[in-house]
Short mmCIF file of N, CA, C and O in Angstrom, two decimals:
data_model
loop_
_atom_site.label_atom_id
_atom_site.label_comp_id
_atom_site.label_asym_id
_atom_site.label_seq_id
_atom_site.Cartn_x
_atom_site.Cartn_y
_atom_site.Cartn_z
N MET O 196 0.84 -1.18 0.00
CA MET O 196 0.00 0.00 0.00
C MET O 196 0.88 1.24 0.00
O MET O 196 1.95 1.25 0.57
N THR O 197 0.35 2.26 -0.65
CA THR O 197 1.10 3.51 -0.69
C THR O 197 0.63 4.44 0.41
O THR O 197 -0.52 4.39 0.84
N ASN O 198 1.54 5.25 0.82
CA ASN O 198 1.21 6.25 1.84
C ASN O 198 0.55 7.44 1.17
O ASN O 198 1.06 7.99 0.21
N ILE O 199 -0.58 7.84 1.68
CA ILE O 199 -1.28 9.01 1.17
C ILE O 199 -1.07 10.14 2.18
O ILE O 199 -1.41 10.00 3.35
N GLN O 200 -0.48 11.21 1.69
CA GLN O 200 -0.26 12.35 2.56
C GLN O 200 -1.49 13.26 2.50
O GLN O 200 -1.97 13.60 1.43
N LYS O 201 -1.96 13.60 3.66
CA LYS O 201 -3.12 14.48 3.74
C LYS O 201 -2.65 15.93 3.66
O LYS O 201 -1.64 16.30 4.22
N LEU O 202 -3.44 16.72 2.94
CA LEU O 202 -3.13 18.14 2.84
C LEU O 202 -3.44 18.83 4.17
O LEU O 202 -4.44 18.54 4.81
N PRO O 203 -2.61 19.74 4.53
CA PRO O 203 -2.93 20.51 5.74
C PRO O 203 -4.23 21.31 5.54
O PRO O 203 -4.63 21.61 4.43
N ALA O 204 -4.86 21.61 6.61
CA ALA O 204 -6.15 22.29 6.57
C ALA O 204 -6.07 23.64 5.87
O ALA O 204 -6.96 23.99 5.09
N PHE O 205 -5.00 24.36 6.08
CA PHE O 205 -4.91 25.70 5.46
C PHE O 205 -4.76 25.61 3.95
O PHE O 205 -5.23 26.47 3.22
N VAL O 206 -4.14 24.56 3.42
CA VAL O 206 -4.02 24.39 1.98
C VAL O 206 -5.39 24.05 1.39
O VAL O 206 -5.78 24.56 0.35
N PHE O 207 -6.12 23.21 2.09
CA PHE O 207 -7.47 22.85 1.64
C PHE O 207 -8.38 24.08 1.60
O PHE O 207 -9.08 24.32 0.61
N ILE O 208 -8.33 24.89 2.63
CA ILE O 208 -9.16 26.10 2.69
C ILE O 208 -8.70 27.09 1.62
O ILE O 208 -9.52 27.74 0.96
N SER O 209 -7.41 27.15 1.41
CA SER O 209 -6.87 28.04 0.38
C SER O 209 -7.37 27.63 -1.00
O SER O 209 -7.75 28.47 -1.82
N ASN O 210 -7.38 26.34 -1.27
CA ASN O 210 -7.88 25.84 -2.56
C ASN O 210 -9.37 26.13 -2.71
O ASN O 210 -9.82 26.50 -3.80
N LEU O 211 -10.12 25.96 -1.65
CA LEU O 211 -11.56 26.28 -1.69
C LEU O 211 -11.76 27.76 -2.01
O LEU O 211 -12.61 28.12 -2.82
N TRP O 212 -10.98 28.61 -1.36
CA TRP O 212 -11.08 30.05 -1.57
C TRP O 212 -10.73 30.42 -3.01
O TRP O 212 -11.42 31.21 -3.64
N GLU O 213 -9.67 29.83 -3.54
CA GLU O 213 -9.26 30.12 -4.92
C GLU O 213 -10.32 29.67 -5.91
O GLU O 213 -10.60 30.38 -6.89
N ASN O 214 -10.91 28.52 -5.68
CA ASN O 214 -11.98 28.04 -6.57
C ASN O 214 -13.20 28.96 -6.51
O ASN O 214 -13.80 29.27 -7.54
N TYR O 215 -13.56 29.37 -5.31
CA TYR O 215 -14.69 30.28 -5.14
C TYR O 215 -14.42 31.61 -5.85
O TYR O 215 -15.27 32.13 -6.58
N LYS O 216 -13.21 32.12 -5.66
CA LYS O 216 -12.84 33.40 -6.27
C LYS O 216 -12.85 33.30 -7.79
O LYS O 216 -13.32 34.20 -8.49
N ARG O 217 -12.35 32.20 -8.35
CA ARG O 217 -12.32 32.00 -9.80
C ARG O 217 -13.74 31.94 -10.35
O ARG O 217 -14.05 32.55 -11.37
N LYS O 218 -14.62 31.22 -9.66
CA LYS O 218 -16.02 31.12 -10.12
C LYS O 218 -16.72 32.48 -10.05
O LYS O 218 -17.51 32.82 -10.94
N GLN O 219 -16.42 33.26 -9.03
CA GLN O 219 -17.01 34.59 -8.92
C GLN O 219 -16.51 35.50 -10.03
O GLN O 219 -17.27 36.30 -10.60
N ASP O 220 -15.24 35.39 -10.38
CA ASP O 220 -14.68 36.18 -11.49
C ASP O 220 -15.34 35.81 -12.81
O ASP O 220 -15.66 36.67 -13.62
N GLU O 221 -15.54 34.50 -13.04
CA GLU O 221 -16.20 34.04 -14.26
C GLU O 221 -17.64 34.55 -14.32
O GLU O 221 -18.11 34.97 -15.37
N LEU O 222 -18.32 34.53 -13.20
CA LEU O 222 -19.70 35.01 -13.14
C LEU O 222 -19.76 36.51 -13.41
O LEU O 222 -20.64 36.98 -14.14
N THR O 223 -18.84 37.26 -12.86
CA THR O 223 -18.79 38.70 -13.09
C THR O 223 -18.52 39.00 -14.56
O THR O 223 -19.14 39.89 -15.15
N LYS O 224 -17.62 38.26 -15.18
CA LYS O 224 -17.33 38.45 -16.61
C LYS O 224 -18.57 38.14 -17.45
O LYS O 224 -18.87 38.86 -18.41
N PHE O 225 -19.29 37.08 -17.09
CA PHE O 225 -20.52 36.74 -17.80
C PHE O 225 -21.54 37.87 -17.69
O PHE O 225 -22.15 38.26 -18.68
N LYS O 226 -21.69 38.41 -16.49
CA LYS O 226 -22.65 39.50 -16.28
C LYS O 226 -22.25 40.74 -17.06
O LYS O 226 -23.10 41.43 -17.63
N MET O 227 -20.95 41.02 -17.11
CA MET O 227 -20.49 42.19 -17.85
C MET O 227 -20.74 42.02 -19.36
O MET O 227 -21.15 42.97 -20.02
N ARG O 228 -20.48 40.82 -19.89
CA ARG O 228 -20.75 40.57 -21.31
C ARG O 228 -22.24 40.69 -21.61
O ARG O 228 -22.64 41.25 -22.63
N PHE O 229 -23.08 40.18 -20.70
CA PHE O 229 -24.52 40.28 -20.87
C PHE O 229 -24.96 41.75 -20.89
O PHE O 229 -25.72 42.17 -21.78
N LEU O 230 -24.48 42.53 -19.94
CA LEU O 230 -24.85 43.94 -19.87
C LEU O 230 -24.34 44.70 -21.09
O LEU O 230 -25.03 45.58 -21.62
N GLU O 231 -23.15 44.37 -21.55
CA GLU O 231 -22.60 45.02 -22.74
C GLU O 231 -23.44 44.70 -23.97
O GLU O 231 -23.73 45.58 -24.78
N HIS O 232 -23.88 43.45 -24.08
CA HIS O 232 -24.72 43.06 -25.22
C HIS O 232 -26.07 43.79 -25.18
O HIS O 232 -26.56 44.27 -26.21
N GLU O 233 -26.66 43.88 -24.01
CA GLU O 233 -27.95 44.56 -23.87
C GLU O 233 -27.81 46.06 -24.17
O GLU O 233 -28.66 46.65 -24.84
N ALA O 234 -26.74 46.66 -23.69
CA ALA O 234 -26.51 48.08 -23.97
C ALA O 234 -26.26 48.29 -25.46
O ALA O 234 -26.74 49.27 -26.04
N TYR O 235 -25.52 47.38 -26.08
CA TYR O 235 -25.25 47.47 -27.52
C TYR O 235 -26.56 47.46 -28.31
O TYR O 235 -26.74 48.27 -29.23
N LYS O 236 -27.46 46.53 -27.98
CA LYS O 236 -28.74 46.46 -28.71
C LYS O 236 -29.51 47.77 -28.59
O LYS O 236 -30.08 48.25 -29.57
N ASN O 237 -29.50 48.34 -27.41
CA ASN O 237 -30.21 49.60 -27.18
C ASN O 237 -29.58 50.75 -27.96
O ASN O 237 -30.28 51.51 -28.65
N PHE O 238 -28.27 50.88 -27.88
CA PHE O 238 -27.58 51.96 -28.57
C PHE O 238 -27.61 51.80 -30.09
O PHE O 238 -27.70 52.78 -30.81
N TYR O 239 -27.53 50.57 -30.57
CA TYR O 239 -27.50 50.34 -32.01
C TYR O 239 -28.76 50.87 -32.68
O TYR O 239 -28.69 51.55 -33.70
N ASP O 240 -29.91 50.56 -32.11
CA ASP O 240 -31.17 51.04 -32.69
C ASP O 240 -31.22 52.56 -32.75
O ASP O 240 -31.63 53.16 -33.74
N GLN O 241 -30.78 53.20 -31.68
CA GLN O 241 -30.79 54.66 -31.63
C GLN O 241 -29.80 55.26 -32.64
O GLN O 241 -30.13 56.20 -33.37
N LEU O 242 -28.61 54.71 -32.67
CA LEU O 242 -27.57 55.26 -33.52
C LEU O 242 -27.80 54.96 -35.00
O LEU O 242 -27.40 55.75 -35.86
N LEU O 243 -28.45 53.86 -35.31
CA LEU O 243 -28.74 53.55 -36.71
C LEU O 243 -29.67 54.61 -37.29
O LEU O 243 -29.43 55.10 -38.40
N THR O 244 -30.68 54.98 -36.55
CA THR O 244 -31.58 56.03 -36.99
C THR O 244 -30.83 57.35 -37.15
O THR O 244 -30.99 58.06 -38.14
N GLN O 245 -30.00 57.66 -36.19
CA GLN O 245 -29.23 58.91 -36.21
C GLN O 245 -28.30 58.95 -37.43
O GLN O 245 -28.26 59.95 -38.15
N TYR O 246 -27.55 57.90 -37.68
CA TYR O 246 -26.61 57.89 -38.80
C TYR O 246 -27.33 57.81 -40.14
O TYR O 246 -26.84 58.33 -41.15
N THR O 247 -28.49 57.17 -40.18
CA THR O 247 -29.26 57.11 -41.43
C THR O 247 -29.69 58.51 -41.83
O THR O 247 -29.58 58.90 -43.00
N LEU O 248 -30.16 59.29 -40.88
CA LEU O 248 -30.57 60.67 -41.18
C LEU O 248 -29.37 61.56 -41.48
O LEU O 248 -29.44 62.42 -42.36
N LYS O 249 -28.29 61.33 -40.78
CA LYS O 249 -27.10 62.17 -40.96
C LYS O 249 -26.43 61.94 -42.32
O LYS O 249 -25.99 62.88 -42.97
N LEU O 250 -26.37 60.69 -42.77
CA LEU O 250 -25.67 60.35 -44.01
C LEU O 250 -26.59 60.28 -45.22
O LEU O 250 -26.19 59.81 -46.28
N GLN O 251 -27.79 60.75 -45.07
CA GLN O 251 -28.77 60.67 -46.14
C GLN O 251 -28.28 61.41 -47.39
O GLN O 251 -27.92 62.58 -47.35
N GLY O 252 -28.22 60.69 -48.50
CA GLY O 252 -27.86 61.30 -49.77
C GLY O 252 -26.37 61.38 -50.04
O GLY O 252 -25.97 61.93 -51.06
N THR O 253 -25.53 60.85 -49.16
CA THR O 253 -24.09 60.88 -49.40
C THR O 253 -23.61 59.49 -49.81
O THR O 253 -24.21 58.49 -49.46
N VAL O 254 -22.54 59.46 -50.57
CA VAL O 254 -21.95 58.18 -50.97
C VAL O 254 -20.89 57.85 -49.93
O VAL O 254 -19.86 58.51 -49.84
N ASP O 255 -21.17 56.86 -49.16
CA ASP O 255 -20.29 56.49 -48.06
C ASP O 255 -20.62 55.05 -47.67
O ASP O 255 -21.39 54.38 -48.36
N PHE O 256 -20.07 54.59 -46.56
CA PHE O 256 -20.44 53.28 -46.05
C PHE O 256 -21.89 53.31 -45.60
O PHE O 256 -22.47 54.35 -45.34
N HIS O 257 -22.45 52.12 -45.49
CA HIS O 257 -23.83 52.01 -45.00
C HIS O 257 -23.90 52.52 -43.56
O HIS O 257 -22.97 52.32 -42.78
N PRO O 258 -24.98 53.20 -43.19
CA PRO O 258 -25.10 53.75 -41.83
C PRO O 258 -24.96 52.69 -40.73
O PRO O 258 -24.53 53.01 -39.63
N SER O 259 -25.29 51.44 -41.04
CA SER O 259 -25.17 50.40 -40.01
C SER O 259 -23.72 50.17 -39.59
O SER O 259 -23.44 49.79 -38.46
N TYR O 260 -22.78 50.43 -40.52
CA TYR O 260 -21.36 50.30 -40.19
C TYR O 260 -20.98 51.28 -39.09
O TYR O 260 -20.34 50.92 -38.10
N TYR O 261 -21.37 52.53 -39.25
CA TYR O 261 -21.06 53.56 -38.26
C TYR O 261 -21.82 53.31 -36.95
O TYR O 261 -21.28 53.50 -35.86
N ALA O 262 -23.08 52.89 -37.08
CA ALA O 262 -23.89 52.64 -35.89
C ALA O 262 -23.31 51.49 -35.07
O ALA O 262 -23.27 51.56 -33.84
N LYS O 263 -22.83 50.46 -35.75
CA LYS O 263 -22.25 49.31 -35.06
C LYS O 263 -21.02 49.72 -34.27
O LYS O 263 -20.88 49.37 -33.09
N LYS O 264 -20.12 50.45 -34.91
CA LYS O 264 -18.89 50.87 -34.23
C LYS O 264 -19.19 51.78 -33.05
O LYS O 264 -18.62 51.63 -31.97
N ALA O 265 -20.07 52.73 -33.24
CA ALA O 265 -20.40 53.68 -32.17
C ALA O 265 -21.13 52.98 -31.02
O ALA O 265 -20.87 53.27 -29.85
N ALA O 266 -22.03 52.05 -31.35
CA ALA O 266 -22.77 51.33 -30.31
C ALA O 266 -21.85 50.44 -29.49
O ALA O 266 -22.00 50.35 -28.27
N GLU O 267 -20.90 49.79 -30.15
CA GLU O 267 -19.94 48.95 -29.42
C GLU O 267 -19.12 49.80 -28.44
O GLU O 267 -18.92 49.41 -27.29
N ALA O 268 -18.66 50.94 -28.90
CA ALA O 268 -17.85 51.81 -28.05
C ALA O 268 -18.66 52.35 -26.87
O ALA O 268 -18.18 52.36 -25.73
N LYS O 269 -19.89 52.78 -27.13
CA LYS O 269 -20.72 53.32 -26.06
C LYS O 269 -21.09 52.24 -25.05
O LYS O 269 -21.09 52.49 -23.84
N ALA O 270 -21.43 51.05 -25.54
CA ALA O 270 -21.81 49.95 -24.64
C ALA O 270 -20.63 49.58 -23.74
O ALA O 270 -20.79 49.38 -22.53
N ARG O 271 -19.45 49.49 -24.31
CA ARG O 271 -18.25 49.17 -23.54
C ARG O 271 -17.99 50.24 -22.48
O ARG O 271 -17.68 49.94 -21.32
N GLU O 272 -18.16 51.49 -22.88
CA GLU O 272 -17.95 52.61 -21.96
C GLU O 272 -18.93 52.56 -20.79
O GLU O 272 -18.55 52.76 -19.63
N VAL O 273 -20.19 52.28 -21.09
CA VAL O 273 -21.21 52.23 -20.04
C VAL O 273 -20.94 51.09 -19.07
O VAL O 273 -21.02 51.27 -17.85
N VAL O 274 -20.61 49.93 -19.59
CA VAL O 274 -20.37 48.77 -18.71
C VAL O 274 -19.12 48.99 -17.86
O VAL O 274 -19.10 48.64 -16.67
N LEU O 275 -18.11 49.60 -18.41
CA LEU O 275 -16.91 49.90 -17.62
C LEU O 275 -17.22 50.90 -16.50
O LEU O 275 -16.69 50.78 -15.40
N GLN O 276 -18.08 51.86 -16.79
CA GLN O 276 -18.47 52.82 -15.75
C GLN O 276 -19.27 52.13 -14.66
O GLN O 276 -19.08 52.40 -13.47
N VAL O 277 -20.16 51.23 -15.05
CA VAL O 277 -20.95 50.47 -14.07
C VAL O 277 -20.02 49.62 -13.21
O VAL O 277 -20.18 49.53 -11.99
N ALA O 278 -19.02 48.98 -13.84
CA ALA O 278 -18.06 48.16 -13.08
C ALA O 278 -17.25 49.03 -12.13
O ALA O 278 -16.97 48.64 -10.99
N LYS O 279 -16.87 50.20 -12.60
CA LYS O 279 -16.10 51.12 -11.77
C LYS O 279 -16.89 51.54 -10.54
O LYS O 279 -16.35 51.67 -9.45
N ASP O 280 -18.20 51.75 -10.73
CA ASP O 280 -19.07 52.13 -9.63
C ASP O 280 -19.44 50.95 -8.73
O ASP O 280 -20.08 51.14 -7.69
N GLY O 281 -19.11 49.73 -9.16
CA GLY O 281 -19.42 48.53 -8.37
C GLY O 281 -20.88 48.15 -8.40
O GLY O 281 -21.41 47.63 -7.41
N ARG O 282 -21.54 48.39 -9.53
CA ARG O 282 -22.98 48.12 -9.62
C ARG O 282 -23.30 47.02 -10.63
O ARG O 282 -24.41 46.96 -11.15
N ILE O 283 -22.37 46.12 -10.90
CA ILE O 283 -22.59 45.06 -11.89
C ILE O 283 -23.78 44.19 -11.48
O ILE O 283 -24.69 43.95 -12.27
N ASN O 284 -23.77 43.70 -10.25
CA ASN O 284 -24.84 42.81 -9.80
C ASN O 284 -26.19 43.52 -9.78
O ASN O 284 -27.20 42.95 -10.18
N GLN O 285 -26.21 44.76 -9.34
CA GLN O 285 -27.45 45.52 -9.28
C GLN O 285 -28.04 45.73 -10.67
O GLN O 285 -29.23 45.51 -10.89
N CYS O 286 -27.21 46.13 -11.63
CA CYS O 286 -27.69 46.36 -12.99
C CYS O 286 -28.10 45.06 -13.67
O CYS O 286 -29.09 45.01 -14.40
N TYR O 287 -27.35 44.00 -13.43
CA TYR O 287 -27.66 42.70 -14.01
C TYR O 287 -29.03 42.22 -13.51
O TYR O 287 -29.88 41.80 -14.30
N ARG O 288 -29.23 42.30 -12.20
CA ARG O 288 -30.51 41.87 -11.62
C ARG O 288 -31.67 42.69 -12.16
O ARG O 288 -32.73 42.15 -12.50
N ALA O 289 -31.48 44.00 -12.26
CA ALA O 289 -32.55 44.88 -12.76
C ALA O 289 -32.89 44.54 -14.21
O ALA O 289 -34.07 44.49 -14.58
N ARG O 290 -31.88 44.29 -15.04
CA ARG O 290 -32.13 43.98 -16.46
C ARG O 290 -32.80 42.63 -16.61
O ARG O 290 -33.73 42.48 -17.41
N VAL O 291 -32.37 41.64 -15.84
CA VAL O 291 -33.00 40.32 -15.92
C VAL O 291 -34.46 40.40 -15.47
O VAL O 291 -35.35 39.82 -16.11
N ASN O 292 -34.73 41.15 -14.41
CA ASN O 292 -36.12 41.31 -13.95
C ASN O 292 -36.97 42.01 -15.00
O ASN O 292 -38.13 41.66 -15.21
N GLU O 293 -36.40 43.01 -15.66
CA GLU O 293 -37.12 43.73 -16.70
C GLU O 293 -37.45 42.80 -17.88
O GLU O 293 -38.56 42.83 -18.41
N LEU O 294 -36.50 41.98 -18.26
CA LEU O 294 -36.74 41.04 -19.36
C LEU O 294 -37.77 39.99 -18.98
O LEU O 294 -38.58 39.57 -19.82
N ARG O 295 -37.76 39.55 -17.73
CA ARG O 295 -38.77 38.58 -17.27
C ARG O 295 -40.17 39.18 -17.33
O ARG O 295 -41.13 38.51 -17.68
N LYS O 296 -40.28 40.46 -16.94
CA LYS O 296 -41.59 41.12 -16.97
C LYS O 296 -42.11 41.23 -18.40
O LYS O 296 -43.31 41.13 -18.63
N ARG O 297 -41.22 41.45 -19.35
CA ARG O 297 -41.63 41.54 -20.74
C ARG O 297 -42.17 40.21 -21.27
O ARG O 297 -43.03 40.19 -22.14
N LEU O 298 -41.64 39.11 -20.76
CA LEU O 298 -42.06 37.79 -21.23
C LEU O 298 -43.42 37.39 -20.67
O LEU O 298 -44.09 36.55 -21.23
N LYS O 299 -43.81 37.97 -19.55
CA LYS O 299 -45.09 37.60 -18.93
C LYS O 299 -46.24 38.29 -19.60
O LYS O 299 -46.29 39.18 -20.24
#
């Protein structure tokens, strides 16, 4: 039979803490991507109308090209500000509740 060495208690607790922390980081990243996607959808619709009216009659790229770039930048900016303020969970919960209400 082989000798099995038991891990000291502090190493076990440390591993538990690291796993918990890693899962929380993954969850936060998921929430940030979700919020960024939702903000992008909102900004894209607004900016598409704005760029369509602005570029009317000019030979240039399609307005959706400009709207996409601007919406991505604005969505990223908004989510970073929310993260800076420490309101990721609050905003995520509010958006999920709003979407649930729409489905009912």
